[in-house]
Coordinates of C-alpha atoms and ligand atoms in Angstrom, one line a residue:
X1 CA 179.9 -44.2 59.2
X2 CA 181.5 -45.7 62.5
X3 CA 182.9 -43.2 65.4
X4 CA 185.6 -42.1 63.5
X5 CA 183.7 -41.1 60.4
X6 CA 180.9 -39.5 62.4
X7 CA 183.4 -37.6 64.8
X8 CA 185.5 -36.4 61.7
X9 CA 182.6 -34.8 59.9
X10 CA 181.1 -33.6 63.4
X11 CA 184.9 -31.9 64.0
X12 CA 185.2 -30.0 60.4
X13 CA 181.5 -28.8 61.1
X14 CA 182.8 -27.2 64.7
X15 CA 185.7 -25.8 63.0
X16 CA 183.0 -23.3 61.0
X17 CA 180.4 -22.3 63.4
X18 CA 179.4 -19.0 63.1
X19 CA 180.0 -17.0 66.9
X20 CA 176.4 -17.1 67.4
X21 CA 176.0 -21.0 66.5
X22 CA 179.5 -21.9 68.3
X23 CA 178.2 -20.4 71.8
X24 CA 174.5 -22.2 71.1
X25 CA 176.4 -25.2 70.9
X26 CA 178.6 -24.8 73.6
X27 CA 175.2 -23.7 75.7
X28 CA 173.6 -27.0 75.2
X29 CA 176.7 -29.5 74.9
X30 CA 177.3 -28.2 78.5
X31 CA 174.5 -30.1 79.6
X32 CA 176.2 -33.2 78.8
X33 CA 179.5 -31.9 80.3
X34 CA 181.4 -31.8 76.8
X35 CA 182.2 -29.0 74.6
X36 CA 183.0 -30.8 71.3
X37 CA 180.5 -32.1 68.5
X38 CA 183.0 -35.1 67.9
X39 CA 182.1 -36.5 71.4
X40 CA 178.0 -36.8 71.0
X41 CA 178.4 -37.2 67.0
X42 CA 178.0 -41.3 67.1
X43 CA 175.2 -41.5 70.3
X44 CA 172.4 -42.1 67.9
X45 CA 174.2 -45.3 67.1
X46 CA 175.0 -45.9 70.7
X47 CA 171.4 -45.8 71.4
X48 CA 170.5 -47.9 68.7
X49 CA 173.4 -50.3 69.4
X50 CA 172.8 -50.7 73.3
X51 CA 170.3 -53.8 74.6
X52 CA 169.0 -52.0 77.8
X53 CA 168.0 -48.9 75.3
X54 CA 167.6 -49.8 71.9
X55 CA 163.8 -50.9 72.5
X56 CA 163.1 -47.5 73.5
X57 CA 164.9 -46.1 70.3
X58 CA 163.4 -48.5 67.9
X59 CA 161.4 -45.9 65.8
X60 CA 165.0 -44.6 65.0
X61 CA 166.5 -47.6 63.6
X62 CA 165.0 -46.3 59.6
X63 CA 166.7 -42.6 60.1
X64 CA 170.3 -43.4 59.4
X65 CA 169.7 -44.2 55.9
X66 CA 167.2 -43.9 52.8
X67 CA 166.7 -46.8 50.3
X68 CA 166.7 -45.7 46.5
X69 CA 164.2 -47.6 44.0
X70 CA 166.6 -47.7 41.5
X71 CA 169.6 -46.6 39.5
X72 CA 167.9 -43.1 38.7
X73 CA 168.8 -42.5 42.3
X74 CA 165.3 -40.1 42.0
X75 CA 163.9 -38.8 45.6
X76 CA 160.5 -39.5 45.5
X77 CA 158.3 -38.6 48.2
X78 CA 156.8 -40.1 50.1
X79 CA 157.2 -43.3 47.8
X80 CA 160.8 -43.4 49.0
X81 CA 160.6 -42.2 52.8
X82 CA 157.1 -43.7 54.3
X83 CA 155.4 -41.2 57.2
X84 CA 159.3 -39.5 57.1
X85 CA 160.8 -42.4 58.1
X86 CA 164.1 -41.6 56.2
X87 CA 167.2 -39.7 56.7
X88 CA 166.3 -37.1 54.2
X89 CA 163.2 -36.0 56.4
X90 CA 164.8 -36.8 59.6
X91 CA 167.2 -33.9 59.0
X92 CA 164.4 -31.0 58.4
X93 CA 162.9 -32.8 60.8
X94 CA 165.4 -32.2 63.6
X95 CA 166.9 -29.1 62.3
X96 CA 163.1 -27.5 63.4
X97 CA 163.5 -28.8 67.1
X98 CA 166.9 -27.6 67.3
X99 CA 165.8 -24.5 66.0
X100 CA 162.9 -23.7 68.0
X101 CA 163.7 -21.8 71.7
X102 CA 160.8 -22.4 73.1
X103 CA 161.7 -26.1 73.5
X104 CA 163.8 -27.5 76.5
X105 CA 167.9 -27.6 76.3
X106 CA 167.5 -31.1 76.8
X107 CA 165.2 -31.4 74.0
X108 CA 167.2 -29.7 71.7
X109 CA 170.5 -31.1 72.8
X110 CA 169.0 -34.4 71.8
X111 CA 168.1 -32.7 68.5
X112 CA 171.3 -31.7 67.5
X113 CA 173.0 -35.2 68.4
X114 CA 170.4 -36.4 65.6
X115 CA 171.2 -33.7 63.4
X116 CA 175.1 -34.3 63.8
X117 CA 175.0 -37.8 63.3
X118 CA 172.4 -37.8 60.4
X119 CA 174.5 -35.0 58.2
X120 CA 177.4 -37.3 58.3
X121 CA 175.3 -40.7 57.7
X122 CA 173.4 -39.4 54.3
X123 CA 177.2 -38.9 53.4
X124 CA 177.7 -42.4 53.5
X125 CA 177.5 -43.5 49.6
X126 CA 176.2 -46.7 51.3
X127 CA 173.5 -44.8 53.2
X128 CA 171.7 -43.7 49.9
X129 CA 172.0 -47.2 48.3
X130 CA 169.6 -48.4 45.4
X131 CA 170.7 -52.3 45.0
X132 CA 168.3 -54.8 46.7
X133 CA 171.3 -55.5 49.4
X134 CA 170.0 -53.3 52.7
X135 CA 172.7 -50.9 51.8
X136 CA 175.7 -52.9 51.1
X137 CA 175.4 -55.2 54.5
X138 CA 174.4 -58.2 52.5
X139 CA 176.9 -58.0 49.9
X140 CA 180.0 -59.6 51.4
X141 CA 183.6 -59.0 50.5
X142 CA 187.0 -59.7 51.6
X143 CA 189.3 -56.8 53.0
X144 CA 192.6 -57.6 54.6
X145 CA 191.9 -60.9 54.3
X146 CA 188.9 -61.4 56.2
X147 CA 185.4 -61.6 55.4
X148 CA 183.5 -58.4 55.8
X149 CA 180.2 -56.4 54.1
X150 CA 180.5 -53.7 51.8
X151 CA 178.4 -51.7 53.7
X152 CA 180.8 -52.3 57.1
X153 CA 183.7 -51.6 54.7
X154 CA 182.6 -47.8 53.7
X155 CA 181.8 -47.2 57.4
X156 CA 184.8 -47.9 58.7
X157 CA 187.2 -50.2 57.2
X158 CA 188.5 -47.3 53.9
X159 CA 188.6 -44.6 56.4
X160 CA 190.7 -47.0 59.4
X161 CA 193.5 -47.7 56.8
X162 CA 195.1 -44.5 57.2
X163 CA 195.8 -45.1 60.7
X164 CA 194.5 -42.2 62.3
X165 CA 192.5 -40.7 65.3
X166 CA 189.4 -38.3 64.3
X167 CA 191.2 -35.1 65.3
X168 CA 194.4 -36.1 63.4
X169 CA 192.1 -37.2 60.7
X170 CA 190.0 -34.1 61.1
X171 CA 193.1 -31.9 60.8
X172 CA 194.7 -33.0 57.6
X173 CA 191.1 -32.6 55.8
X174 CA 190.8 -29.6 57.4
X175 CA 194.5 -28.7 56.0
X176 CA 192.8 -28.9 52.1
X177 CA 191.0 -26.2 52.7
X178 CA 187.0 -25.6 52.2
X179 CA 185.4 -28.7 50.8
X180 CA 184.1 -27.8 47.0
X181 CA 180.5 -29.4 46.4
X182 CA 178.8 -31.1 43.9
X183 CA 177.0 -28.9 41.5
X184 CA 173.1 -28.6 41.9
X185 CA 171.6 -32.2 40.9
X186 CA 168.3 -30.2 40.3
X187 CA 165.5 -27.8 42.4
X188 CA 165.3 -29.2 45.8
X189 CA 162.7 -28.0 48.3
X190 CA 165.3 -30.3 50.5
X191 CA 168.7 -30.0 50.5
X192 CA 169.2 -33.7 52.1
X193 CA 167.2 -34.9 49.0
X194 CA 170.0 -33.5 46.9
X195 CA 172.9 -35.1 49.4
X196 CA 171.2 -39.1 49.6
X197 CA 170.7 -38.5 45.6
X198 CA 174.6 -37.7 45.5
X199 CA 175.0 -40.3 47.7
X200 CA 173.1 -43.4 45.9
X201 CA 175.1 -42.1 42.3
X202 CA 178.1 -42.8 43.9
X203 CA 177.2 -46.2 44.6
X204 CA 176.8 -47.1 41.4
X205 CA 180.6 -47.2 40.8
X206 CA 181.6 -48.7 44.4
X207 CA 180.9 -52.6 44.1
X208 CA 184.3 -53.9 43.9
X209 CA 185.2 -56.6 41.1
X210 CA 184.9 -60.1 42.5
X211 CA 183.7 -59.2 45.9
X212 CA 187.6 -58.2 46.5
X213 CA 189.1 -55.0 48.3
X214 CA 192.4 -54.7 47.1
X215 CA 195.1 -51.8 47.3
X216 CA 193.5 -50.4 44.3
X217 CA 190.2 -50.2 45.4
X218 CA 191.4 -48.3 48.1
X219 CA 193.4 -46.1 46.4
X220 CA 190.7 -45.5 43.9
X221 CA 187.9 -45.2 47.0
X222 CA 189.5 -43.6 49.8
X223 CA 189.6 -40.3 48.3
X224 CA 185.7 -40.8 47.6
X225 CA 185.3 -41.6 51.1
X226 CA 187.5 -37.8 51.9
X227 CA 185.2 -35.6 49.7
X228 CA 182.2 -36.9 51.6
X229 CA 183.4 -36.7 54.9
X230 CA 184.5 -32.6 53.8
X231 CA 181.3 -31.8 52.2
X232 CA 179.7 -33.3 54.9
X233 CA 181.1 -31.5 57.4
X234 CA 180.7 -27.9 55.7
X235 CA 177.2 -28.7 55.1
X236 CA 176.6 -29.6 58.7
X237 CA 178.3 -26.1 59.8
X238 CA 176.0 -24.3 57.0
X239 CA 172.9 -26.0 58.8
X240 CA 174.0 -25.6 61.8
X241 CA 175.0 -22.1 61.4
X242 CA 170.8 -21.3 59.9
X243 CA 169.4 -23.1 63.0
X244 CA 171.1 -21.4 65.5
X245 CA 171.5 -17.6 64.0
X246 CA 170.4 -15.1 66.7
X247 CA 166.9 -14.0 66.3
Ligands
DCM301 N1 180.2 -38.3 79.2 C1 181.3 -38.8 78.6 N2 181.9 -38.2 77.5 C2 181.3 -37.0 77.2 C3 180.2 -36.5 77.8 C4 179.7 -37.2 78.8 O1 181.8 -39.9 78.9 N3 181.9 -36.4 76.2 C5 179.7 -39.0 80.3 C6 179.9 -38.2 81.6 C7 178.6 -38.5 82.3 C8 177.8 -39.4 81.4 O2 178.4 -39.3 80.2 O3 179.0 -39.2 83.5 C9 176.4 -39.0 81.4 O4 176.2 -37.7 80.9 P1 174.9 -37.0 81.1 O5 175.0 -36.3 82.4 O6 174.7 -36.0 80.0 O7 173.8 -38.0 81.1
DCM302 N1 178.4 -40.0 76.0 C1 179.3 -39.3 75.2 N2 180.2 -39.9 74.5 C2 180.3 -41.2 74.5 C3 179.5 -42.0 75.3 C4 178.5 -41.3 76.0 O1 179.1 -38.1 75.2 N3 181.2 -41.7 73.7 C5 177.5 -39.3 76.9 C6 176.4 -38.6 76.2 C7 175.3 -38.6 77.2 C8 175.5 -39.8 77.9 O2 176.8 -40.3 77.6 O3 175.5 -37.6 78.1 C9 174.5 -40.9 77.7 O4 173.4 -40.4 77.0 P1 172.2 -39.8 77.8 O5 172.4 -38.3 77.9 O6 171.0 -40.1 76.9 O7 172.1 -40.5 79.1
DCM303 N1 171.7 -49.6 56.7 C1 171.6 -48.9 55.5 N2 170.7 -49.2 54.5 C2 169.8 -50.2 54.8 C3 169.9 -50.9 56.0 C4 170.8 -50.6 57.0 O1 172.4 -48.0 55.3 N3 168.9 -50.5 53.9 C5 172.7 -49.2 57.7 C6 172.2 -48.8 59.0 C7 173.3 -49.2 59.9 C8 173.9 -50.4 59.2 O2 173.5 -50.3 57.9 O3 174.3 -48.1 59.9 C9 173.5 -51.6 59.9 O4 172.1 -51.7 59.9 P1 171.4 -52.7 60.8 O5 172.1 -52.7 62.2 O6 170.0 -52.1 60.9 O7 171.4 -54.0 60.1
ZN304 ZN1 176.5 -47.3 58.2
ZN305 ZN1 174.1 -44.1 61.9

């Protein structure tokens, strides 16, 4: 997702901390002088994105997303996700940092903004791809009469056409009340297994007919694009909430 995606799911997740996970939060999102999830949700990309500081985030670039070997959309380690670098291990894999007291705040903090953005990106149908297209971004289309990538259209481009900011956003999916979830794919040791697997079987149906976004598509896609964004975000609370019980 772009910022609006990633502060949208971080927003619903905030919405249903637990007390004890809200004032964990709120503990370490002081050190950055900010007391809401939306406003750190999209710094893994800002990292990634920014010349004087990308070089030092390189190793980071492979955790946004997890590449599929086919249309079985089957998670199989570590064929799929080499040493863990994937977003279905970077998730575990941050969840135990931010878990763990005995690290530093800053540590932690860091932890979380991984966690938080990483929830919300193995939402991203695109994110869990299986076609031989780097997740969409070389398989161009035209939206709104300009040329674009699938994979640019899904982050932002559906979710920009209604015109509004995160919190309004937030607030009318909020206003539909808990987000239902998919029914158990199949016995997952990892839940994110189970949420990229979602993920790349959604994008079987998502390449548009003749490389063309019309009203329909986003009519027909939109709503897609909602249910991830709400199961994202109470999945991120439900994490969040196990990380940072009290002891
Ligand atoms: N900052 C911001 N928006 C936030 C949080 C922080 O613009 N929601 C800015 C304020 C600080 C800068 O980031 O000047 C650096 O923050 P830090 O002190 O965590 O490095
Ligand atoms: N920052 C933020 N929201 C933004 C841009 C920046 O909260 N949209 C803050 C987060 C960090 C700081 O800027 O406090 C930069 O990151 P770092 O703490 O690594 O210096
Ligand atoms: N991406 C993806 N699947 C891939 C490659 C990239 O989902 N196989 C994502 C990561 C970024 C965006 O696409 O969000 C652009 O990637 P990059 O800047 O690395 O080209
Ligand atoms: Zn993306
Ligand atoms: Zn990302």
């Amino acid at each position: 997702w772009g910022p609006l995606g990633h502060s949208v799911v971080a927003e619903l997740a905030q919405r249903h901390l637990s007390p004890a996970a809200e004032a964990e939060v709120e503990h370490l999102l002081a050190l950055d002088h900010t007391k809401s999830l939306a406003d750190i949700a999209s710094w893994p990309d800002e990292i990634r994105n920014d010349p004087k500081q990308q070089d030092l985030w390189k190793e980071t670039r492979a955790l946004h997303y997890i590449d599929f070997r086919d249309q079985s959309c089957k998670y199989v380690p570590p064929r799929d996700c080499k040493n863990g670098q994937c977003v279905v291990e970077a998730i575990p894999h941050y969840l135990i940092i931010l878990s763990d007291r005995s690290q530093p705040d800053a540590a932690r903090l860091q932890a979380l903004k991984f966690v938080v953005h990483f929830v919300g990106d193995i939402h991203q149908p695109l994110h869990g791809g299986y076609r031989d297209d780097a997740g969409g971004n070389a398989y161009q289309v035209q939206f709104q009469g300009q040329g674009m990538n699938l994979h640019r259209v899904w982050d932002s481009g559906l979710l920009s056409t209604r015109g509004l900011d995160w919190k309004a956003y937030a607030k009318r999916l909020n206003a539909e009340g808990i987000a239902p979830l998919p029914p158990p794919i199949a016995p997952f040791d990892k839940p994110s297994a189970q949420w990229a697997e979602e993920s790349c079987q959604i994008t079987r149906d998502i390449y548009p007919n003749n490389h063309k976004i019309d009203q329909a598509y986003v009519d027909a896609e939109l709503p897609v694009a909602d249910s991830r964004l709400r199961e994202a975000g109470r999945r991120l609370a439900e994490v969040l909430n196990l990380a940072l019980q009290n002891d």
